[in-house]
Amino acid sequence: MSRKKSAGWKLLFDGTTSDGWHGYGSKTIGTAWKTANGTLYLDANKDGTPKTGGDIVSDKEYRNFELQLDWKIDKNGNSGVIIYSNENKDKYRWMWKQDLRYRLLTTKVTPMEEYLNTRLVIYMI
């Protein structure tokens, strides 16, 4: 991380804490969000359902950026990154219903989900 920072990158994750992040429509981050071994992750229950987690948002807004990510995802995972989000929970109950997103799945997707996701991505671009 220090190599990227010295190269001029603004790191969104410091490698040890969830500082700089909050839950969508909230002032704090959910208790299921944990940090360990240089990763920020959602600690799911054994049955795979999250505790109090939810979508998280960076505390700062960015307009012109280059985003680089490293991923880890478990079996039956459903994750993603949304960019240019409008944090207005009254207007957009769910963060993922409004903006551009990169979705990473290790679950089976129904034909309808595949159709809607493809349509959304093409429409939003």
Short mmCIF file of C-alpha atoms in Angstrom, two decimals:
data_model
loop_
_atom_site.label_atom_id
_atom_site.label_comp_id
_atom_site.label_asym_id
_atom_site.label_seq_id
_atom_site.Cartn_x
_atom_site.Cartn_y
_atom_site.Cartn_z
CA MET A 1 0.00 0.00 0.00
CA SER A 2 2.78 2.45 0.79
CA ARG A 3 4.19 2.01 -2.73
CA LYS A 4 0.85 3.03 -4.25
CA LYS A 5 0.50 5.96 -1.88
CA SER A 6 4.01 7.23 -2.67
CA ALA A 7 3.12 6.96 -6.38
CA GLY A 8 0.32 9.48 -5.81
CA TRP A 9 -2.67 7.18 -5.33
CA LYS A 10 -5.40 8.21 -2.85
CA LEU A 11 -6.13 5.01 -0.93
CA LEU A 12 -9.76 4.47 0.06
CA PHE A 13 -8.81 1.76 2.57
CA ASP A 14 -5.94 2.19 5.03
CA GLY A 15 -5.45 -1.57 5.41
CA THR A 16 -6.43 -1.74 9.07
CA THR A 17 -9.65 0.17 9.85
CA SER A 18 -13.01 1.05 8.30
CA ASP A 19 -12.24 4.75 8.73
CA GLY A 20 -13.46 6.74 5.74
CA TRP A 21 -16.53 4.52 5.19
CA HIS A 22 -20.16 4.55 6.32
CA GLY A 23 -23.31 2.61 5.54
CA TYR A 24 -25.51 3.84 2.72
CA GLY A 25 -27.93 6.37 4.25
CA SER A 26 -26.24 6.09 7.66
CA LYS A 27 -23.52 7.89 9.59
CA THR A 28 -21.78 4.67 10.71
CA ILE A 29 -20.69 1.40 9.15
CA GLY A 30 -22.56 -1.84 9.95
CA THR A 31 -21.15 -4.14 12.65
CA ALA A 32 -20.65 -7.00 10.18
CA TRP A 33 -17.95 -5.02 8.35
CA LYS A 34 -14.55 -6.18 9.64
CA THR A 35 -10.90 -5.64 8.83
CA ALA A 36 -8.14 -8.26 9.03
CA ASN A 37 -4.93 -9.05 7.16
CA GLY A 38 -5.17 -5.91 5.04
CA THR A 39 -8.74 -6.57 3.88
CA LEU A 40 -12.12 -4.98 4.49
CA TYR A 41 -14.83 -7.64 4.39
CA LEU A 42 -18.41 -8.45 5.32
CA ASP A 43 -18.46 -11.10 8.04
CA ALA A 44 -21.49 -13.23 7.10
CA ASN A 45 -23.33 -15.65 9.36
CA LYS A 46 -22.71 -19.36 8.84
CA ASP A 47 -25.87 -19.61 6.73
CA GLY A 48 -24.47 -16.92 4.42
CA THR A 49 -26.82 -14.10 5.42
CA PRO A 50 -25.15 -10.91 6.60
CA LYS A 51 -25.38 -9.52 10.12
CA THR A 52 -25.90 -5.74 10.21
CA GLY A 53 -23.87 -4.93 7.15
CA GLY A 54 -25.40 -3.36 4.10
CA ASP A 55 -23.83 -1.34 1.33
CA ILE A 56 -21.00 0.97 2.30
CA VAL A 57 -20.04 4.36 0.89
CA SER A 58 -16.79 6.31 1.05
CA ASP A 59 -17.04 9.38 3.28
CA LYS A 60 -15.58 11.58 0.54
CA GLU A 61 -16.94 12.13 -2.96
CA TYR A 62 -14.78 11.72 -6.06
CA ARG A 63 -15.52 13.00 -9.56
CA ASN A 64 -12.55 12.29 -11.79
CA PHE A 65 -10.79 9.10 -10.76
CA GLU A 66 -9.07 5.91 -11.74
CA LEU A 67 -10.23 2.95 -9.65
CA GLN A 68 -8.08 -0.11 -9.02
CA LEU A 69 -9.37 -3.03 -6.94
CA ASP A 70 -8.21 -6.33 -5.51
CA TRP A 71 -11.01 -8.85 -4.94
CA LYS A 72 -11.58 -11.82 -2.69
CA ILE A 73 -14.94 -13.50 -2.87
CA ASP A 74 -16.22 -16.68 -1.28
CA LYS A 75 -18.43 -19.41 -2.74
CA ASN A 76 -21.99 -18.15 -3.31
CA GLY A 77 -20.77 -14.56 -3.15
CA ASN A 78 -22.60 -11.52 -4.47
CA SER A 79 -20.55 -8.35 -4.36
CA GLY A 80 -19.80 -5.28 -6.39
CA VAL A 81 -18.74 -1.69 -6.65
CA ILE A 82 -21.09 1.16 -7.47
CA ILE A 83 -19.72 4.44 -8.78
CA TYR A 84 -21.35 7.87 -8.98
CA SER A 85 -23.88 6.95 -6.31
CA ASN A 86 -26.51 9.41 -5.15
CA GLU A 87 -26.81 8.97 -1.40
CA ASN A 88 -30.46 9.89 -1.01
CA LYS A 89 -32.20 7.02 0.78
CA ASP A 90 -35.60 8.75 0.55
CA LYS A 91 -35.37 8.76 -3.24
CA TYR A 92 -33.33 5.56 -3.69
CA ARG A 93 -34.14 3.00 -1.01
CA TRP A 94 -31.49 0.65 -2.38
CA MET A 95 -28.13 1.98 -3.49
CA TRP A 96 -27.81 -0.57 -6.31
CA LYS A 97 -30.98 0.62 -8.06
CA GLN A 98 -29.55 3.89 -9.33
CA ASP A 99 -25.98 3.94 -10.60
CA LEU A 100 -23.21 2.28 -12.57
CA ARG A 101 -21.93 -0.88 -10.95
CA TYR A 102 -19.47 -3.65 -11.41
CA ARG A 103 -21.00 -6.84 -10.05
CA LEU A 104 -18.98 -9.89 -9.01
CA LEU A 105 -20.94 -13.11 -8.52
CA THR A 106 -20.08 -16.67 -7.66
CA THR A 107 -23.76 -17.60 -7.45
CA LYS A 108 -26.03 -18.85 -10.19
CA VAL A 109 -27.95 -16.05 -11.88
CA THR A 110 -31.46 -16.56 -13.20
CA PRO A 111 -32.13 -15.68 -16.86
CA MET A 112 -34.26 -12.72 -15.69
CA GLU A 113 -31.45 -11.37 -13.46
CA GLU A 114 -29.01 -11.75 -16.34
CA TYR A 115 -31.38 -9.90 -18.68
CA LEU A 116 -32.00 -7.08 -16.19
CA ASN A 117 -28.33 -6.68 -15.32
CA THR A 118 -27.31 -6.59 -18.99
CA ARG A 119 -30.08 -4.14 -19.79
CA LEU A 120 -29.13 -1.91 -16.86
CA VAL A 121 -25.44 -1.83 -17.74
CA ILE A 122 -26.11 -1.04 -21.40
CA TYR A 123 -28.71 1.58 -20.47
CA MET A 124 -26.51 3.32 -17.91
CA ILE A 125 -23.48 3.51 -20.21
#
